[in-house]
């Protein structure tokens, strides 16, 4: 059956036209070639198969039994080509394809709602999320493992296009009943006695927390404890292991329920912004453009609103 690899679309289409019109001349007119060209295609096809594929009868040319198998192949071939054409058009139109989206860890509290809403609106497009700290997200952008990213500040090392999605407040949290709870003007010396619970190296939240504490404490030291995730930090703070600077979007439920409180310090909350970035030098695919436009048009529906109300 090695001949199958040598069959061409032109040969099969020429044969299908002859079998349908029962005439080489009519087939040639239909597909805009000369009759000798049709005859040549049929001869080549018949030689490849090694058997007669068409026979002459009183009312014209008709396929042999083997020719009928070639016609069945023609039907499958045209169906596959048409399906691929529709899929290609869908990808070009942004209605199909895959979009790689990196999200910094603190964004995972609202990113699922974005993904769910988009996939409901565009079921033909698959979203492939990558969630991790800032360094992981930067690596994904640098290596083009993703099309775009949601993060807290644009990378200085990459040439990107950035669009603001909404405010990103960062706050200091403590457990209910903490000695500094409700104090309107916390002294820096009192704050520096507290153990600061931080994320791992490479986390943007950790960088922000350290910068703030160094500024408030004017370079004085303070105890720290590294904890690997926002969820673990929340649990550690509630257990009384220390205080933490954290994205307000990660603790809104706990603040509402009274399981955590905010500390009143000058300059808090620190308002940054969620941004959507993609490489300036890599054009977005149709599917990626579709997601990009969807998120920018609906950004107000997805970024939680935080009302600063210290307790």
Short mmCIF file of C-alpha atoms in Angstrom, two decimals:
data_model
loop_
_atom_site.label_atom_id
_atom_site.label_comp_id
_atom_site.label_asym_id
_atom_site.label_seq_id
_atom_site.Cartn_x
_atom_site.Cartn_y
_atom_site.Cartn_z
CA UNK A 1 0.00 0.00 0.00
CA UNK A 2 3.00 2.30 -0.39
CA UNK A 3 1.29 3.94 -3.39
CA UNK A 4 -1.04 5.79 -1.00
CA UNK A 5 1.82 8.05 0.04
CA UNK A 6 2.34 9.05 -3.61
CA UNK A 7 -1.27 10.00 -4.35
CA UNK A 8 -1.88 13.70 -4.86
CA UNK A 9 -4.92 15.87 -4.31
CA UNK A 10 -4.88 16.85 -7.99
CA UNK A 11 -5.03 13.21 -9.10
CA UNK A 12 -7.90 12.36 -6.78
CA UNK A 13 -9.87 15.48 -7.68
CA UNK A 14 -9.38 14.84 -11.39
CA UNK A 15 -10.65 11.27 -10.98
CA UNK A 16 -13.64 12.39 -8.89
CA UNK A 17 -14.62 14.95 -11.54
CA UNK A 18 -14.43 12.33 -14.30
CA UNK A 19 -16.44 9.79 -12.28
CA UNK A 20 -19.12 12.39 -11.53
CA UNK A 21 -19.41 13.93 -15.03
CA UNK A 22 -18.62 10.63 -16.84
CA UNK A 23 -16.51 12.65 -19.27
CA UNK A 24 -12.88 13.73 -19.45
CA UNK A 25 -13.85 16.84 -21.42
CA UNK A 26 -16.54 17.91 -18.93
CA UNK A 27 -14.23 17.19 -15.99
CA UNK A 28 -11.51 19.33 -17.59
CA UNK A 29 -13.93 22.22 -18.08
CA UNK A 30 -15.13 21.97 -14.48
CA UNK A 31 -11.73 22.14 -12.87
CA UNK A 32 -10.27 24.51 -15.49
CA UNK A 33 -7.57 22.30 -17.03
CA UNK A 34 -7.11 20.72 -20.45
CA UNK A 35 -8.44 17.23 -21.29
CA UNK A 36 -4.87 15.93 -21.82
CA UNK A 37 -4.03 17.09 -18.27
CA UNK A 38 -6.97 15.08 -16.91
CA UNK A 39 -5.94 12.04 -18.94
CA UNK A 40 -2.40 12.33 -17.61
CA UNK A 41 -3.60 12.52 -13.99
CA UNK A 42 -5.82 9.45 -14.49
CA UNK A 43 -2.99 7.48 -16.10
CA UNK A 44 -0.57 8.34 -13.29
CA UNK A 45 -3.16 7.45 -10.65
CA UNK A 46 -3.96 4.13 -12.33
CA UNK A 47 -0.26 3.26 -12.62
CA UNK A 48 0.28 4.02 -8.92
CA UNK A 49 -2.59 1.75 -7.91
CA UNK A 50 -1.71 -0.94 -10.41
CA UNK A 51 -5.29 -1.65 -11.45
CA UNK A 52 -8.04 -0.20 -13.60
CA UNK A 53 -9.95 2.55 -11.82
CA UNK A 54 -12.32 3.60 -14.59
CA UNK A 55 -14.14 1.85 -17.41
CA UNK A 56 -15.95 3.05 -20.52
CA UNK A 57 -19.60 2.17 -20.86
CA UNK A 58 -22.36 3.18 -23.30
CA UNK A 59 -23.35 6.23 -21.25
CA UNK A 60 -19.83 7.37 -20.49
CA UNK A 61 -16.99 6.67 -18.06
CA UNK A 62 -17.72 4.89 -14.79
CA UNK A 63 -15.48 3.92 -11.84
CA UNK A 64 -14.51 0.28 -11.35
CA UNK A 65 -14.85 -1.37 -7.93
CA UNK A 66 -11.38 -0.14 -7.09
CA UNK A 67 -12.34 3.25 -8.48
CA UNK A 68 -15.24 3.37 -6.02
CA UNK A 69 -12.72 2.97 -3.20
CA UNK A 70 -10.81 5.94 -4.59
CA UNK A 71 -14.06 7.94 -4.60
CA UNK A 72 -14.61 7.04 -0.93
CA UNK A 73 -11.07 8.25 -0.26
CA UNK A 74 -11.92 11.46 -2.12
CA UNK A 75 -14.93 12.05 0.14
CA UNK A 76 -12.82 11.55 3.28
CA UNK A 77 -10.08 13.78 1.90
CA UNK A 78 -12.43 16.66 1.06
CA UNK A 79 -14.13 16.37 4.45
CA UNK A 80 -10.75 16.51 6.22
CA UNK A 81 -9.61 19.48 4.12
CA UNK A 82 -12.85 21.37 4.80
CA UNK A 83 -12.62 20.65 8.54
CA UNK A 84 -9.02 21.86 8.63
CA UNK A 85 -9.98 24.97 6.67
CA UNK A 86 -12.70 25.78 9.20
CA UNK A 87 -10.29 25.24 12.09
CA UNK A 88 -7.63 27.40 10.45
CA UNK A 89 -10.17 30.16 9.85
CA UNK A 90 -11.33 29.91 13.46
CA UNK A 91 -7.74 30.27 14.68
CA UNK A 92 -7.14 33.24 12.36
CA UNK A 93 -10.38 34.86 13.51
CA UNK A 94 -9.47 34.32 17.17
CA UNK A 95 -12.32 31.86 17.76
CA UNK A 96 -10.09 28.84 18.31
CA UNK A 97 -6.63 28.05 19.61
CA UNK A 98 -4.74 28.03 22.89
CA UNK A 99 -3.70 30.99 25.04
CA UNK A 100 -0.91 30.74 27.60
CA UNK A 101 -1.55 33.00 30.60
CA UNK A 102 0.88 33.47 33.48
CA UNK A 103 -0.49 34.86 36.75
CA UNK A 104 1.48 35.84 39.85
CA UNK A 105 0.43 33.90 42.94
CA UNK A 106 -1.58 36.74 44.48
CA UNK A 107 -3.68 36.93 41.33
CA UNK A 108 -4.99 33.39 41.71
CA UNK A 109 -7.81 34.69 43.90
CA UNK A 110 -9.52 36.39 40.95
CA UNK A 111 -7.89 34.76 37.90
CA UNK A 112 -10.19 31.68 37.94
CA UNK A 113 -13.22 33.95 37.50
CA UNK A 114 -11.56 35.54 34.46
CA UNK A 115 -10.74 32.16 32.95
CA UNK A 116 -14.23 30.76 33.58
CA UNK A 117 -15.98 33.79 32.08
CA UNK A 118 -13.76 33.79 29.00
CA UNK A 119 -14.13 30.07 28.35
CA UNK A 120 -17.91 30.40 28.65
CA UNK A 121 -17.87 33.20 26.08
CA UNK A 122 -15.33 31.51 23.78
CA UNK A 123 -15.63 27.71 24.19
CA UNK A 124 -13.38 27.11 21.17
CA UNK A 125 -10.36 28.71 22.87
CA UNK A 126 -8.37 26.87 25.54
CA UNK A 127 -6.60 28.79 28.30
CA UNK A 128 -3.39 27.32 29.67
CA UNK A 129 -2.63 29.05 33.00
CA UNK A 130 0.76 29.18 34.71
CA UNK A 131 0.63 30.39 38.33
CA UNK A 132 3.73 31.19 40.36
CA UNK A 133 5.79 33.92 41.95
CA UNK A 134 7.15 36.88 40.00
CA UNK A 135 10.33 35.07 38.94
CA UNK A 136 8.34 32.16 37.52
CA UNK A 137 6.06 34.53 35.61
CA UNK A 138 9.04 36.49 34.24
CA UNK A 139 10.69 33.26 33.10
CA UNK A 140 7.49 32.20 31.33
CA UNK A 141 7.38 35.54 29.50
CA UNK A 142 11.09 35.48 28.62
CA UNK A 143 10.94 31.96 27.18
CA UNK A 144 7.62 32.67 25.43
CA UNK A 145 6.03 29.78 27.31
CA UNK A 146 2.97 32.04 27.65
CA UNK A 147 1.38 34.72 25.51
CA UNK A 148 0.80 37.23 28.30
CA UNK A 149 0.84 37.67 32.06
CA UNK A 150 -1.08 39.28 34.89
CA UNK A 151 1.34 40.76 37.41
CA UNK A 152 1.95 43.67 39.77
CA UNK A 153 4.54 45.73 37.90
CA UNK A 154 6.06 45.53 34.42
CA UNK A 155 9.40 43.74 34.09
CA UNK A 156 12.36 46.05 33.58
CA UNK A 157 14.28 43.34 31.73
CA UNK A 158 11.69 42.80 28.97
CA UNK A 159 10.27 45.04 26.27
CA UNK A 160 6.55 44.69 26.92
CA UNK A 161 3.20 46.30 26.25
CA UNK A 162 1.38 46.87 29.57
CA UNK A 163 -2.26 47.70 30.30
CA UNK A 164 -3.63 48.54 33.75
CA UNK A 165 -6.39 46.23 34.97
CA UNK A 166 -7.14 47.81 38.34
CA UNK A 167 -5.85 48.74 41.78
CA UNK A 168 -3.79 46.25 43.76
CA UNK A 169 -3.73 47.24 47.46
CA UNK A 170 -1.20 45.70 49.84
CA UNK A 171 -1.80 45.74 53.61
CA UNK A 172 -0.31 44.63 56.91
CA UNK A 173 -2.34 41.92 58.62
CA UNK A 174 -2.38 40.56 62.16
CA UNK A 175 -4.60 38.17 64.15
CA UNK A 176 -7.66 39.48 66.04
CA UNK A 177 -6.73 40.66 69.53
CA UNK A 178 -3.18 41.53 68.50
CA UNK A 179 -1.48 44.05 70.81
CA UNK A 180 -1.32 46.61 67.98
CA UNK A 181 -4.92 46.10 66.86
CA UNK A 182 -6.85 49.37 66.79
CA UNK A 183 -3.79 51.51 67.55
CA UNK A 184 -4.17 54.57 65.34
CA UNK A 185 -0.51 55.58 65.25
CA UNK A 186 1.71 52.54 65.62
CA UNK A 187 5.28 53.45 66.50
CA UNK A 188 7.90 52.03 64.16
CA UNK A 189 9.79 50.62 67.16
CA UNK A 190 6.70 48.63 68.17
CA UNK A 191 6.21 47.32 64.64
CA UNK A 192 9.84 46.21 64.39
CA UNK A 193 9.38 43.95 67.43
CA UNK A 194 6.93 41.84 65.41
CA UNK A 195 8.02 38.85 63.35
CA UNK A 196 7.43 39.60 59.67
CA UNK A 197 6.18 36.55 57.81
CA UNK A 198 7.34 36.66 54.19
CA UNK A 199 7.03 34.73 50.97
CA UNK A 200 9.99 33.03 49.31
CA UNK A 201 12.77 34.82 47.44
CA UNK A 202 11.54 35.91 44.03
CA UNK A 203 8.14 36.95 45.33
CA UNK A 204 7.07 40.50 44.51
CA UNK A 205 5.08 40.69 47.76
CA UNK A 206 8.20 39.84 49.75
CA UNK A 207 10.17 42.59 47.98
CA UNK A 208 7.42 45.11 48.73
CA UNK A 209 7.21 44.07 52.41
CA UNK A 210 10.96 44.29 52.96
CA UNK A 211 11.15 47.70 51.25
CA UNK A 212 8.33 49.02 53.43
CA UNK A 213 9.77 47.69 56.71
CA UNK A 214 13.24 49.00 55.86
CA UNK A 215 11.78 52.42 55.12
CA UNK A 216 9.63 52.55 58.26
CA UNK A 217 12.40 51.18 60.47
CA UNK A 218 15.08 53.33 58.84
CA UNK A 219 17.26 50.30 58.26
CA UNK A 220 16.90 48.74 61.72
CA UNK A 221 16.61 44.98 61.91
CA UNK A 222 13.48 42.97 62.67
CA UNK A 223 12.72 39.24 63.01
CA UNK A 224 11.46 37.42 59.92
CA UNK A 225 10.13 34.00 59.02
CA UNK A 226 9.89 32.71 55.46
CA UNK A 227 6.69 30.89 54.55
CA UNK A 228 6.11 29.53 51.08
CA UNK A 229 2.59 30.57 50.10
CA UNK A 230 -0.13 33.14 50.74
CA UNK A 231 -2.42 30.49 52.21
CA UNK A 232 0.27 29.35 54.65
CA UNK A 233 1.00 32.97 55.59
CA UNK A 234 -2.67 33.60 56.35
CA UNK A 235 -2.83 30.52 58.57
CA UNK A 236 0.42 31.46 60.32
CA UNK A 237 -0.82 34.99 61.05
CA UNK A 238 -4.12 33.67 62.40
CA UNK A 239 -2.12 31.30 64.61
CA UNK A 240 -0.18 34.26 66.06
CA UNK A 241 3.23 33.53 64.53
CA UNK A 242 3.67 37.09 63.30
CA UNK A 243 2.38 39.81 61.00
CA UNK A 244 2.55 39.96 57.22
CA UNK A 245 2.28 42.31 54.30
CA UNK A 246 -0.03 40.73 51.79
CA UNK A 247 -2.24 41.58 48.83
CA UNK A 248 -5.62 42.69 50.17
CA UNK A 249 -7.23 40.60 47.45
CA UNK A 250 -5.93 37.43 49.11
CA UNK A 251 -7.50 38.12 52.52
CA UNK A 252 -10.79 39.89 51.81
CA UNK A 253 -12.85 36.94 53.06
CA UNK A 254 -10.83 36.61 56.27
CA UNK A 255 -11.08 40.35 56.98
CA UNK A 256 -14.85 40.25 56.44
CA UNK A 257 -15.20 37.27 58.75
CA UNK A 258 -13.03 38.87 61.45
CA UNK A 259 -10.37 36.16 61.31
CA UNK A 260 -7.72 38.76 60.42
CA UNK A 261 -7.34 42.48 61.05
CA UNK A 262 -5.33 45.25 59.39
CA UNK A 263 -2.68 47.31 61.16
CA UNK A 264 -2.73 51.11 60.89
CA UNK A 265 0.59 52.36 59.63
CA UNK A 266 1.52 55.45 57.59
CA UNK A 267 1.54 54.81 53.86
CA UNK A 268 -0.84 51.85 54.02
CA UNK A 269 -2.40 50.39 52.06
CA UNK A 270 0.30 50.51 49.42
CA UNK A 271 -1.61 50.89 46.19
CA UNK A 272 -0.05 49.25 43.20
CA UNK A 273 -1.84 48.10 40.09
CA UNK A 274 -2.59 44.83 38.40
CA UNK A 275 -1.33 44.93 34.84
CA UNK A 276 -1.66 42.74 31.77
CA UNK A 277 1.59 42.47 29.83
CA UNK A 278 2.77 40.82 26.63
CA UNK A 279 5.96 41.01 24.62
CA UNK A 280 6.21 43.98 22.28
CA UNK A 281 8.27 41.92 19.84
CA UNK A 282 5.96 38.90 19.58
CA UNK A 283 2.62 39.50 17.84
CA UNK A 284 -0.36 37.94 19.59
CA UNK A 285 -2.21 35.10 17.91
CA UNK A 286 -5.87 35.54 17.03
CA UNK A 287 -6.92 33.63 20.15
CA UNK A 288 -4.55 35.65 22.36
CA UNK A 289 -5.87 38.92 20.89
CA UNK A 290 -9.39 37.75 21.65
CA UNK A 291 -8.52 37.08 25.32
CA UNK A 292 -6.58 40.34 25.58
CA UNK A 293 -9.56 42.36 24.33
CA UNK A 294 -12.01 40.42 26.49
CA UNK A 295 -10.05 41.08 29.69
CA UNK A 296 -9.52 44.78 28.99
CA UNK A 297 -13.19 45.28 28.14
CA UNK A 298 -14.36 43.47 31.28
CA UNK A 299 -11.57 44.31 33.74
CA UNK A 300 -13.88 46.14 36.16
CA UNK A 301 -15.91 42.96 36.61
CA UNK A 302 -12.96 40.86 37.75
CA UNK A 303 -10.63 42.97 39.91
CA UNK A 304 -12.02 42.99 43.49
CA UNK A 305 -12.69 46.35 45.12
CA UNK A 306 -10.99 46.77 48.51
CA UNK A 307 -12.34 49.35 50.94
CA UNK A 308 -9.70 50.29 53.51
CA UNK A 309 -11.32 49.94 56.90
CA UNK A 310 -8.72 49.23 59.61
CA UNK A 311 -9.86 47.33 62.71
#
